[in-house]
Short mmCIF file of C-alpha atoms in Angstrom, two decimals:
data_model
loop_
_atom_site.label_atom_id
_atom_site.label_comp_id
_atom_site.label_asym_id
_atom_site.label_seq_id
_atom_site.Cartn_x
_atom_site.Cartn_y
_atom_site.Cartn_z
CA MET A 1 -40.10 189.13 -60.33
CA GLY A 2 -42.36 186.06 -60.66
CA ILE A 3 -41.57 183.04 -62.80
CA SER A 4 -43.94 184.12 -65.54
CA GLU A 5 -42.50 187.63 -65.51
CA LYS A 6 -38.99 186.26 -65.92
CA ILE A 7 -40.09 184.14 -68.86
CA ASN A 8 -41.93 187.02 -70.54
CA SER A 9 -39.00 189.38 -69.93
CA SER A 10 -36.60 186.90 -71.45
CA ILE A 11 -38.83 186.48 -74.50
CA GLY A 12 -39.20 190.22 -74.92
CA ASP A 13 -35.44 190.85 -74.68
CA ASN A 14 -34.71 188.02 -77.10
CA TYR A 15 -37.02 189.34 -79.80
CA SER A 16 -35.96 192.91 -79.18
CA ASN A 17 -32.33 192.03 -79.80
CA LYS A 18 -33.11 189.99 -82.89
CA PHE A 19 -35.15 192.75 -84.51
CA SER A 20 -33.14 195.79 -83.52
CA SER A 21 -30.71 195.58 -86.41
CA PHE A 22 -33.50 194.69 -88.84
CA SER A 23 -35.71 197.61 -87.89
CA ASN A 24 -32.93 200.20 -87.72
CA LYS A 25 -31.14 199.45 -91.00
CA ASN A 26 -32.13 201.03 -94.29
CA SER A 27 -30.37 198.45 -96.39
CA GLU A 28 -33.30 198.20 -98.82
CA SER A 29 -33.46 201.33 -100.96
CA PHE A 30 -35.73 201.81 -103.94
CA GLN A 31 -34.94 204.57 -106.44
CA THR A 32 -36.92 205.67 -109.52
CA ASN A 33 -33.89 205.86 -111.80
CA ASN A 34 -31.95 202.91 -110.49
CA ILE A 35 -33.63 200.14 -108.51
CA LYS A 36 -31.22 198.72 -105.94
CA THR A 37 -31.77 195.78 -103.59
CA ASN A 38 -29.46 194.28 -101.01
CA VAL A 39 -29.72 190.90 -99.30
CA GLU A 40 -31.07 191.08 -95.73
CA THR A 41 -31.63 187.86 -93.76
CA VAL A 42 -33.20 187.88 -90.29
CA ASP A 43 -33.79 184.92 -87.98
CA ILE A 44 -37.18 185.40 -86.31
CA ASN A 45 -38.27 182.68 -83.89
CA SER A 46 -36.55 180.01 -86.01
CA GLU A 47 -38.28 181.26 -89.18
CA ILE A 48 -36.10 182.75 -91.95
CA PHE A 49 -37.30 185.88 -93.68
CA GLN A 50 -35.07 186.63 -96.67
CA ILE A 51 -35.28 189.45 -99.21
CA LYS A 52 -33.60 187.88 -102.21
CA THR A 53 -31.12 189.74 -104.38
CA LYS A 54 -32.64 191.20 -107.55
CA PRO A 55 -30.62 192.18 -110.62
CA LYS A 56 -29.92 195.87 -111.03
CA VAL A 57 -32.01 197.68 -113.61
CA ASN A 58 -30.34 200.53 -115.42
CA SER A 59 -32.13 203.82 -115.95
CA ILE A 60 -34.62 203.96 -118.77
CA SER A 61 -33.46 206.01 -121.75
CA GLY A 62 -35.93 208.13 -123.67
CA ALA A 63 -33.90 207.82 -126.88
CA VAL A 64 -35.26 204.43 -127.85
CA THR A 65 -37.84 203.48 -130.38
CA THR A 66 -41.49 203.48 -129.37
CA LYS A 67 -41.77 199.68 -129.59
CA LYS A 68 -38.54 199.15 -127.69
CA ALA A 69 -39.55 201.79 -125.16
CA GLU A 70 -42.94 200.11 -124.72
CA SER A 71 -41.25 196.74 -124.27
CA ILE A 72 -38.82 198.12 -121.74
CA PHE A 73 -41.65 199.96 -119.95
CA VAL A 74 -43.79 196.82 -119.74
CA SER A 75 -40.97 194.65 -118.45
CA SER A 76 -39.82 197.35 -116.02
CA GLN A 77 -43.37 197.97 -114.81
CA SER A 78 -43.89 194.24 -114.32
CA PHE A 79 -40.67 194.01 -112.39
CA LEU A 80 -41.65 196.98 -110.21
CA ASP A 81 -45.04 195.40 -109.53
CA LYS A 82 -43.33 192.20 -108.40
CA ILE A 83 -41.00 194.18 -106.14
CA GLN A 84 -43.93 196.09 -104.66
CA THR A 85 -45.94 192.89 -104.09
CA TYR A 86 -42.96 191.17 -102.48
CA VAL A 87 -42.27 194.10 -100.15
CA GLU A 88 -45.95 194.33 -99.16
CA GLU A 89 -46.12 190.59 -98.43
CA THR A 90 -42.90 190.71 -96.42
CA CYS A 91 -44.11 193.70 -94.39
CA ALA A 92 -47.46 191.98 -93.78
CA THR A 93 -45.69 188.83 -92.59
CA ILE A 94 -43.55 190.79 -90.14
CA SER A 95 -46.55 192.85 -88.99
CA ASN A 96 -48.64 189.73 -88.35
CA PHE A 97 -45.74 188.18 -86.48
CA PHE A 98 -45.53 191.14 -84.09
CA LYS A 99 -49.30 191.16 -83.62
CA SER A 100 -49.27 187.49 -82.67
CA LEU A 101 -46.30 188.10 -80.38
CA PHE A 102 -47.94 190.87 -78.38
CA ASN A 103 -51.36 189.23 -78.37
CA LYS A 104 -50.04 186.00 -76.92
CA GLU A 105 -51.45 184.94 -73.60
CA LYS A 106 -49.03 185.12 -70.72
CA VAL A 107 -46.67 182.17 -70.66
CA GLN A 108 -47.77 179.85 -67.90
CA LYS A 109 -45.10 177.83 -66.25
CA ILE A 110 -47.14 176.90 -63.18
CA GLU A 111 -50.03 174.53 -63.78
CA LEU A 112 -52.26 173.64 -60.85
CA GLU A 113 -54.38 170.56 -61.18
CA GLU A 114 -57.65 170.29 -59.29
CA ALA A 115 -57.05 170.04 -55.57
CA GLU A 116 -57.52 166.68 -53.91
CA ASN A 117 -61.01 166.10 -52.53
CA SER A 118 -59.41 163.77 -50.01
CA TYR A 119 -57.27 165.07 -47.19
CA GLU A 120 -55.32 161.85 -46.76
CA PHE A 121 -52.13 163.76 -47.52
CA PHE A 122 -52.81 165.70 -44.28
CA GLU A 123 -52.26 162.57 -42.25
CA GLY A 124 -48.49 162.99 -42.30
CA PHE A 125 -47.67 159.62 -43.89
CA ASN A 126 -48.42 157.60 -40.75
CA TYR A 127 -46.94 160.19 -38.40
CA PRO A 128 -48.97 159.48 -35.23
CA GLY A 129 -51.62 162.13 -34.73
CA ARG A 130 -50.35 164.58 -37.36
CA TYR A 131 -53.11 166.29 -39.35
CA GLY A 132 -52.32 169.50 -41.22
CA VAL A 133 -50.50 172.60 -40.00
CA ASN A 134 -49.72 173.16 -36.33
CA GLN A 135 -49.58 176.84 -35.42
CA GLY A 136 -47.20 175.92 -32.61
CA GLU A 137 -44.53 174.56 -34.97
CA MET A 138 -42.03 177.26 -33.99
CA TYR A 139 -42.10 177.14 -30.24
CA ASN A 140 -42.10 173.33 -30.38
CA LEU A 141 -38.56 173.55 -31.76
CA CYS A 142 -37.24 174.68 -28.39
CA VAL A 143 -37.77 174.00 -24.69
CA TYR A 144 -36.46 176.03 -21.75
CA GLU A 145 -34.53 174.40 -18.95
CA TYR A 146 -34.45 175.74 -15.39
CA ASN A 147 -33.19 173.93 -12.28
CA GLY A 148 -33.16 170.60 -14.13
CA THR A 149 -36.74 170.92 -15.40
CA GLN A 150 -37.71 171.56 -19.00
CA TYR A 151 -40.58 173.95 -19.72
CA THR A 152 -42.50 174.73 -22.88
CA TYR A 153 -42.29 178.26 -24.22
CA TYR A 154 -45.60 179.32 -22.69
CA ASP A 155 -44.95 177.69 -19.32
CA ALA A 156 -41.53 179.35 -19.11
CA ARG A 157 -43.02 182.68 -20.18
CA ALA A 158 -45.69 182.44 -17.51
CA LEU A 159 -43.08 181.71 -14.81
CA ILE A 160 -40.75 184.57 -15.69
CA ASN A 161 -43.57 187.12 -16.00
CA GLU A 162 -45.07 186.01 -12.70
CA ALA A 163 -41.68 186.57 -11.07
CA LYS A 164 -41.41 189.99 -12.71
CA LYS A 165 -44.89 190.96 -11.53
CA ASN A 166 -44.08 189.96 -7.94
CA GLY A 167 -40.71 191.71 -7.95
CA GLU A 168 -38.87 188.41 -7.49
CA PRO A 169 -35.54 187.41 -9.07
CA LEU A 170 -36.16 186.29 -12.64
CA PRO A 171 -35.51 182.60 -13.40
CA ILE A 172 -32.67 182.14 -15.87
CA PHE A 173 -33.75 179.68 -18.53
CA ASN A 174 -31.39 177.78 -20.78
CA PRO A 175 -32.90 177.20 -24.25
CA VAL A 176 -32.58 173.65 -25.57
CA ILE A 177 -33.04 173.32 -29.33
CA LEU A 178 -34.89 170.09 -30.15
CA SER A 179 -34.36 170.20 -33.90
CA PRO A 180 -31.12 172.12 -34.56
CA LYS A 181 -31.17 171.65 -38.34
CA THR A 182 -34.72 172.98 -38.77
CA TYR A 183 -34.17 175.74 -36.24
CA GLU A 184 -31.01 176.96 -37.98
CA LYS A 185 -32.74 176.90 -41.38
CA LEU A 186 -35.62 179.03 -40.09
CA VAL A 187 -33.35 181.50 -38.32
CA ASN A 188 -31.36 181.92 -41.52
CA LYS A 189 -34.61 182.51 -43.42
CA VAL A 190 -35.49 185.40 -41.12
CA LYS A 191 -31.95 186.78 -41.43
CA GLU A 192 -32.47 187.01 -45.19
CA TYR A 193 -34.89 189.86 -44.44
CA GLY A 194 -32.01 191.78 -42.84
CA PHE A 195 -32.70 190.90 -39.19
CA SER A 196 -29.90 190.22 -36.73
CA GLU A 197 -29.45 186.71 -35.38
CA GLU A 198 -30.94 187.67 -32.01
CA ASP A 199 -34.00 189.31 -33.57
CA SER A 200 -34.40 186.37 -35.94
CA GLU A 201 -34.56 183.94 -33.02
CA PHE A 202 -36.95 186.29 -31.23
CA ILE A 203 -39.34 186.47 -34.20
CA LEU A 204 -39.68 182.67 -34.25
CA THR A 205 -41.27 182.85 -30.80
CA LEU A 206 -43.87 185.42 -31.88
CA ILE A 207 -45.71 183.36 -34.46
CA ASP A 208 -47.80 181.20 -32.14
CA ASP A 209 -49.46 184.11 -30.41
CA ALA A 210 -52.91 185.61 -30.78
CA GLY A 211 -54.18 185.11 -34.32
CA ALA A 212 -51.65 182.45 -35.28
CA CYS A 213 -54.52 180.11 -36.09
CA SER A 214 -55.46 182.34 -39.04
CA TYR A 215 -51.98 181.79 -40.47
CA ALA A 216 -52.19 178.04 -39.87
CA SER A 217 -55.57 177.68 -41.62
CA THR A 218 -54.29 179.77 -44.56
CA CYS A 219 -51.22 177.55 -44.87
CA ASN A 220 -53.54 174.54 -44.80
CA GLU A 221 -55.45 176.09 -47.72
CA ILE A 222 -52.24 176.55 -49.70
CA PHE A 223 -51.05 173.00 -49.05
CA HIS A 224 -54.46 171.68 -50.08
CA GLN A 225 -54.48 173.61 -53.35
CA PHE A 226 -51.01 172.27 -54.24
CA SER A 227 -51.75 168.74 -53.01
CA ASN A 228 -51.61 167.28 -56.53
CA ASN A 229 -48.45 169.10 -57.53
CA PRO A 230 -45.65 169.28 -54.93
CA GLU A 231 -43.23 170.12 -57.76
CA ALA A 232 -45.22 173.26 -58.58
CA PHE A 233 -45.22 174.17 -54.88
CA LYS A 234 -41.43 174.06 -54.79
CA GLU A 235 -41.19 176.02 -58.03
CA VAL A 236 -43.44 178.77 -56.64
CA PHE A 237 -42.21 179.02 -53.05
CA GLY A 238 -38.61 177.92 -53.45
CA TYR A 239 -38.70 175.13 -50.86
CA ASP A 240 -40.10 171.62 -50.55
CA MET A 241 -43.74 170.97 -49.73
CA TYR A 242 -42.73 167.97 -47.62
CA ILE A 243 -39.86 167.52 -45.19
CA THR A 244 -38.62 164.63 -43.06
CA SER A 245 -39.33 164.98 -39.35
CA THR A 246 -36.78 164.24 -36.64
CA LYS A 247 -38.51 160.87 -36.22
CA GLY A 248 -38.09 160.01 -39.89
CA TYR A 249 -41.65 160.68 -41.07
CA GLN A 250 -42.48 162.69 -44.17
CA VAL A 251 -44.65 165.64 -43.12
CA LEU A 252 -45.87 168.94 -44.55
CA ASN A 253 -43.28 171.71 -44.45
CA SER A 254 -45.44 173.77 -42.12
CA PRO A 255 -42.69 175.72 -40.32
CA GLU A 256 -41.24 177.29 -43.46
CA LEU A 257 -44.57 178.22 -45.05
CA LEU A 258 -45.89 179.65 -41.77
CA LEU A 259 -42.77 181.75 -41.32
CA ASP A 260 -42.78 182.86 -44.95
CA LEU A 261 -46.37 184.12 -44.75
CA TYR A 262 -45.86 185.74 -41.33
CA LEU A 263 -42.73 187.64 -42.37
CA TYR A 264 -44.40 188.92 -45.54
CA ALA A 265 -47.73 189.98 -44.01
CA ASN A 266 -46.24 191.92 -41.09
CA ASP A 267 -43.58 193.80 -43.04
CA GLU A 268 -44.37 197.51 -43.28
CA LYS A 269 -43.78 197.55 -47.04
CA ASN A 270 -46.64 195.03 -47.40
CA GLY A 271 -49.02 196.87 -45.09
CA GLY A 272 -47.85 195.39 -41.77
CA LYS A 273 -46.62 197.11 -38.62
CA LEU A 274 -44.26 194.73 -36.81
CA TRP A 275 -41.04 195.42 -38.72
CA LYS A 276 -39.38 197.42 -41.44
CA ASP A 277 -36.05 196.99 -43.25
CA GLY A 278 -34.95 194.22 -40.89
CA LYS A 279 -35.79 196.18 -37.73
CA ILE A 280 -38.50 195.32 -35.20
CA ASN A 281 -40.85 198.20 -34.41
CA LYS A 282 -39.86 199.11 -30.85
CA ASN A 283 -42.96 201.29 -30.49
CA LEU A 284 -45.11 198.17 -30.27
CA LEU A 285 -43.41 196.57 -27.26
CA SER A 286 -45.61 195.18 -24.49
CA ASN A 287 -45.11 194.86 -20.73
CA GLU A 288 -44.33 191.15 -20.93
CA ILE A 289 -41.00 189.43 -21.47
CA ASP A 290 -40.14 186.10 -23.07
CA PRO A 291 -38.31 183.23 -21.28
CA LEU A 292 -34.95 184.84 -22.11
CA GLY A 293 -35.95 188.22 -20.67
CA ARG A 294 -36.56 189.99 -23.98
CA THR A 295 -39.47 192.44 -24.10
CA LEU A 296 -42.28 191.07 -26.24
CA ILE A 297 -44.17 192.82 -29.02
CA ASP A 298 -47.90 193.30 -28.51
CA VAL A 299 -48.59 190.96 -31.40
CA GLY A 300 -52.27 190.43 -30.70
CA GLU A 301 -52.95 194.14 -31.06
CA HIS A 302 -50.73 195.00 -34.02
CA GLN A 303 -50.12 192.00 -36.26
CA VAL A 304 -51.95 191.38 -39.54
CA TYR A 305 -54.62 188.66 -39.32
CA MET A 306 -55.41 186.36 -42.22
CA SER A 307 -59.02 186.25 -41.03
CA SER A 308 -61.21 187.49 -38.22
CA ASP A 309 -64.73 188.59 -39.12
CA TYR A 310 -63.62 188.60 -42.78
CA LYS A 311 -61.10 186.81 -44.98
CA ASN A 312 -57.97 188.85 -45.67
CA GLU A 313 -58.09 188.09 -49.38
CA GLU A 314 -55.93 191.08 -50.36
CA VAL A 315 -52.91 190.11 -48.25
CA ILE A 316 -53.13 186.42 -49.11
CA GLU A 317 -53.26 187.15 -52.84
CA LYS A 318 -50.40 189.66 -52.59
CA PHE A 319 -48.32 187.03 -50.81
CA LEU A 320 -49.03 184.45 -53.52
CA LYS A 321 -48.29 186.95 -56.29
CA SER A 322 -45.00 187.85 -54.61
CA LYS A 323 -44.05 184.23 -55.29
CA GLU A 324 -45.66 183.83 -58.73
CA GLU A 325 -47.38 186.68 -60.56
CA SER A 326 -49.82 184.39 -62.38
CA LEU A 327 -51.44 183.07 -59.17
CA ASP A 328 -54.88 184.35 -58.14
CA TYR A 329 -56.59 183.79 -54.80
CA LYS A 330 -60.38 183.78 -54.86
CA THR A 331 -62.61 183.47 -51.83
CA SER A 332 -66.32 183.68 -51.11
CA LYS A 333 -68.48 183.47 -48.03
CA LEU A 334 -70.85 180.53 -47.73
CA LEU A 335 -74.34 181.70 -46.84
CA ILE A 336 -75.56 179.11 -44.35
CA THR A 337 -79.11 179.04 -43.02
CA ASP A 338 -79.19 175.99 -40.74
CA ALA A 339 -77.24 172.92 -39.66
CA ASN A 340 -78.49 170.59 -42.41
CA HIS A 341 -77.82 173.19 -45.08
CA CYS A 342 -74.33 173.69 -43.63
CA ILE A 343 -73.36 170.03 -44.02
CA TYR A 344 -74.81 169.83 -47.53
CA ALA A 345 -73.24 173.09 -48.76
CA ILE A 346 -69.80 172.22 -47.39
CA SER A 347 -69.84 168.70 -48.83
CA LYS A 348 -70.63 170.14 -52.29
CA GLN A 349 -67.77 172.63 -52.07
CA LEU A 350 -65.38 169.90 -50.94
CA GLU A 351 -66.38 167.79 -53.95
CA GLU A 352 -65.38 170.71 -56.19
CA GLY A 353 -61.91 170.84 -54.62
CA LYS A 354 -62.44 174.09 -52.73
CA SER A 355 -60.58 174.86 -49.51
CA ILE A 356 -63.03 175.70 -46.72
CA THR A 357 -62.24 177.51 -43.48
CA LEU A 358 -64.34 178.08 -40.39
CA ASP A 359 -63.75 181.25 -38.36
CA TYR A 360 -65.36 181.28 -34.95
CA TYR A 361 -65.24 184.42 -32.84
CA TYR A 362 -66.55 186.18 -29.75
CA ASN A 363 -69.48 188.42 -30.64
CA PRO A 364 -70.34 190.94 -27.90
CA ASN A 365 -73.54 191.87 -29.75
CA TYR A 366 -74.87 188.31 -29.79
CA GLU A 367 -77.28 187.55 -26.94
CA ASP A 368 -75.79 184.09 -26.35
CA ARG A 369 -72.21 185.31 -26.67
CA LYS A 370 -70.84 182.78 -24.18
CA THR A 371 -71.69 179.87 -26.46
CA ASN A 372 -68.55 177.86 -27.15
CA ILE A 373 -67.34 175.49 -29.82
CA HIS A 374 -66.54 172.05 -28.43
CA MET A 375 -63.99 170.17 -30.51
CA GLN A 376 -63.78 166.43 -29.97
CA SER A 377 -60.41 164.94 -30.86
CA TYR A 378 -59.85 161.96 -33.15
CA ASP A 379 -56.33 161.73 -31.78
CA GLU A 380 -55.56 160.21 -28.40
CA ASN A 381 -52.39 162.31 -28.21
CA ALA A 382 -54.34 165.59 -28.47
CA SER A 383 -56.66 167.13 -25.93
CA ALA A 384 -59.80 164.98 -25.74
CA SER A 385 -62.04 168.01 -25.94
CA VAL A 386 -61.20 171.64 -26.58
CA ASP A 387 -63.52 174.63 -26.42
CA THR A 388 -63.13 178.37 -26.77
CA THR A 389 -62.75 178.91 -23.04
CA THR A 390 -59.43 177.04 -23.09
CA TRP A 391 -57.93 178.63 -26.20
CA SER A 392 -55.07 181.02 -25.64
CA GLU A 393 -56.72 183.23 -28.28
CA GLY A 394 -59.67 183.53 -25.93
CA SER A 395 -62.21 185.00 -28.30
CA GLY A 396 -61.90 183.09 -31.55
CA HIS A 397 -60.28 180.48 -33.70
CA SER A 398 -59.77 179.60 -37.38
CA VAL A 399 -59.64 176.04 -38.72
CA LEU A 400 -59.67 174.27 -42.08
CA ILE A 401 -62.68 172.03 -42.73
CA THR A 402 -61.63 168.75 -44.34
CA GLY A 403 -64.86 166.74 -44.23
CA VAL A 404 -68.37 166.35 -42.83
CA THR A 405 -70.28 163.82 -40.75
CA ASP A 406 -73.99 163.50 -40.05
CA GLU A 407 -73.55 165.65 -36.95
CA GLY A 408 -70.78 168.06 -37.78
CA LEU A 409 -67.48 169.03 -39.36
CA ILE A 410 -64.05 167.41 -39.49
CA VAL A 411 -61.34 170.04 -39.08
CA SER A 412 -57.58 170.49 -38.82
CA SER A 413 -56.53 172.47 -35.75
CA TRP A 414 -53.11 172.69 -34.05
CA GLY A 415 -51.94 169.93 -36.37
CA HIS A 416 -54.57 167.48 -35.11
CA LYS A 417 -57.88 166.11 -36.37
CA TYR A 418 -61.02 167.28 -34.57
CA HIS A 419 -64.79 167.07 -34.90
CA ILE A 420 -67.01 170.11 -34.30
CA PRO A 421 -70.75 169.57 -33.70
CA VAL A 422 -72.63 171.69 -36.18
CA SER A 423 -75.13 172.47 -33.41
CA ASP A 424 -72.43 174.69 -31.82
CA LEU A 425 -72.42 177.01 -34.81
CA LYS A 426 -74.66 180.06 -34.80
CA PHE A 427 -74.29 181.23 -38.39
CA ASP A 428 -73.54 184.93 -38.92
CA LYS A 429 -73.69 185.39 -35.16
CA ASN A 430 -70.54 183.67 -33.98
CA CYS A 431 -68.95 182.16 -37.10
CA TYR A 432 -68.22 182.52 -40.79
CA ILE A 433 -67.44 179.87 -43.39
CA TYR A 434 -65.31 180.72 -46.42
CA CYS A 435 -64.51 178.83 -49.62
CA SER A 436 -61.27 179.58 -51.43
CA ASP A 437 -59.41 178.57 -54.54
CA ILE A 438 -55.93 179.23 -55.93
CA CYS A 439 -55.72 179.36 -59.71
CA THR A 440 -53.53 180.73 -62.49
CA ASN A 441 -54.67 183.70 -64.53
#
């Protein structure tokens, strides 16, 4: 139940309880021979509605004189008229109250201000080289030691699978957790879905596989839309928007948001295939093993993507609504005709506070399908130049656009700041550009 739902439910229960006794009692009775009224006081939304006590009127005798009878009739009729008017006014007041109650707009507890046009908050508060979400956040939490040498997750995976392929003894790696506190928190988060400890640790290694970039760019969108209101972010998602790194820098809480989105999207009850009721789908296992000898899932083939040749608006909105019912996710495709139009159109959307993503993919139907994107790094600690031939994804990538230059686009990719020449983009042939917005309904 979302925050707004909880508020509305509480309001509904409160009024229901307050009015139940009022609506069910028949304490006001009106009789032709003997008019009776009882006091009934009801507290409605701090307003007091009170039917005041009226004196009893005895039955009218027919054995009186005409003048006296007329006098009694007039006074009795006047009194009855007053009673009728009072009852009608009281009923109208209560009726109007209920109409206003049920016609009220949904109570909004989450208020999102316009997103920052500047992406300075992406910089990581002087954290060297940090710029937005890194899809490799999970496997960076652990290295694998073998014969005195430490290997990254992918290097260790390559070694053990090469040994398996050649029929050689498998190297036995010892995992070394680099950030025990963060690692434990994330493992416990997965366990909340009903997974065992072993499966929870295993799932953390799956996230930075094929298509992980689509999750990273979506998380960048979410962070951008909440950039002016970290308090609202915590209220919606249940955890902080910023965390302190092991080196003491304040950075975006990328690991938890990435994991949250990944767990939701790939759960069978939400349309995914990778797991159900805390159990990994064993029918999707691949021929490869991870550094600890566990058989991997064929993630690239079976996981849900946040974007490919389209934006997965349905899943993203469902994820947001699972956190807060009043949130809406709206996206549209930018129709780009040429390089100059691209820079102009994107700059206008950025000025309006929109989040903009670029999805670049391999198009077998495009005559120049081997054309690559060349990303030049602003960060000396990142690869100086990256293109599609070196990506582990092989055939595509998704990034968040944070700015424009005269020649191209500034983007966040793998947690670093890059520049993409707009001349590399062949619109509607090898790339799509989407604008998105998160708002409350």
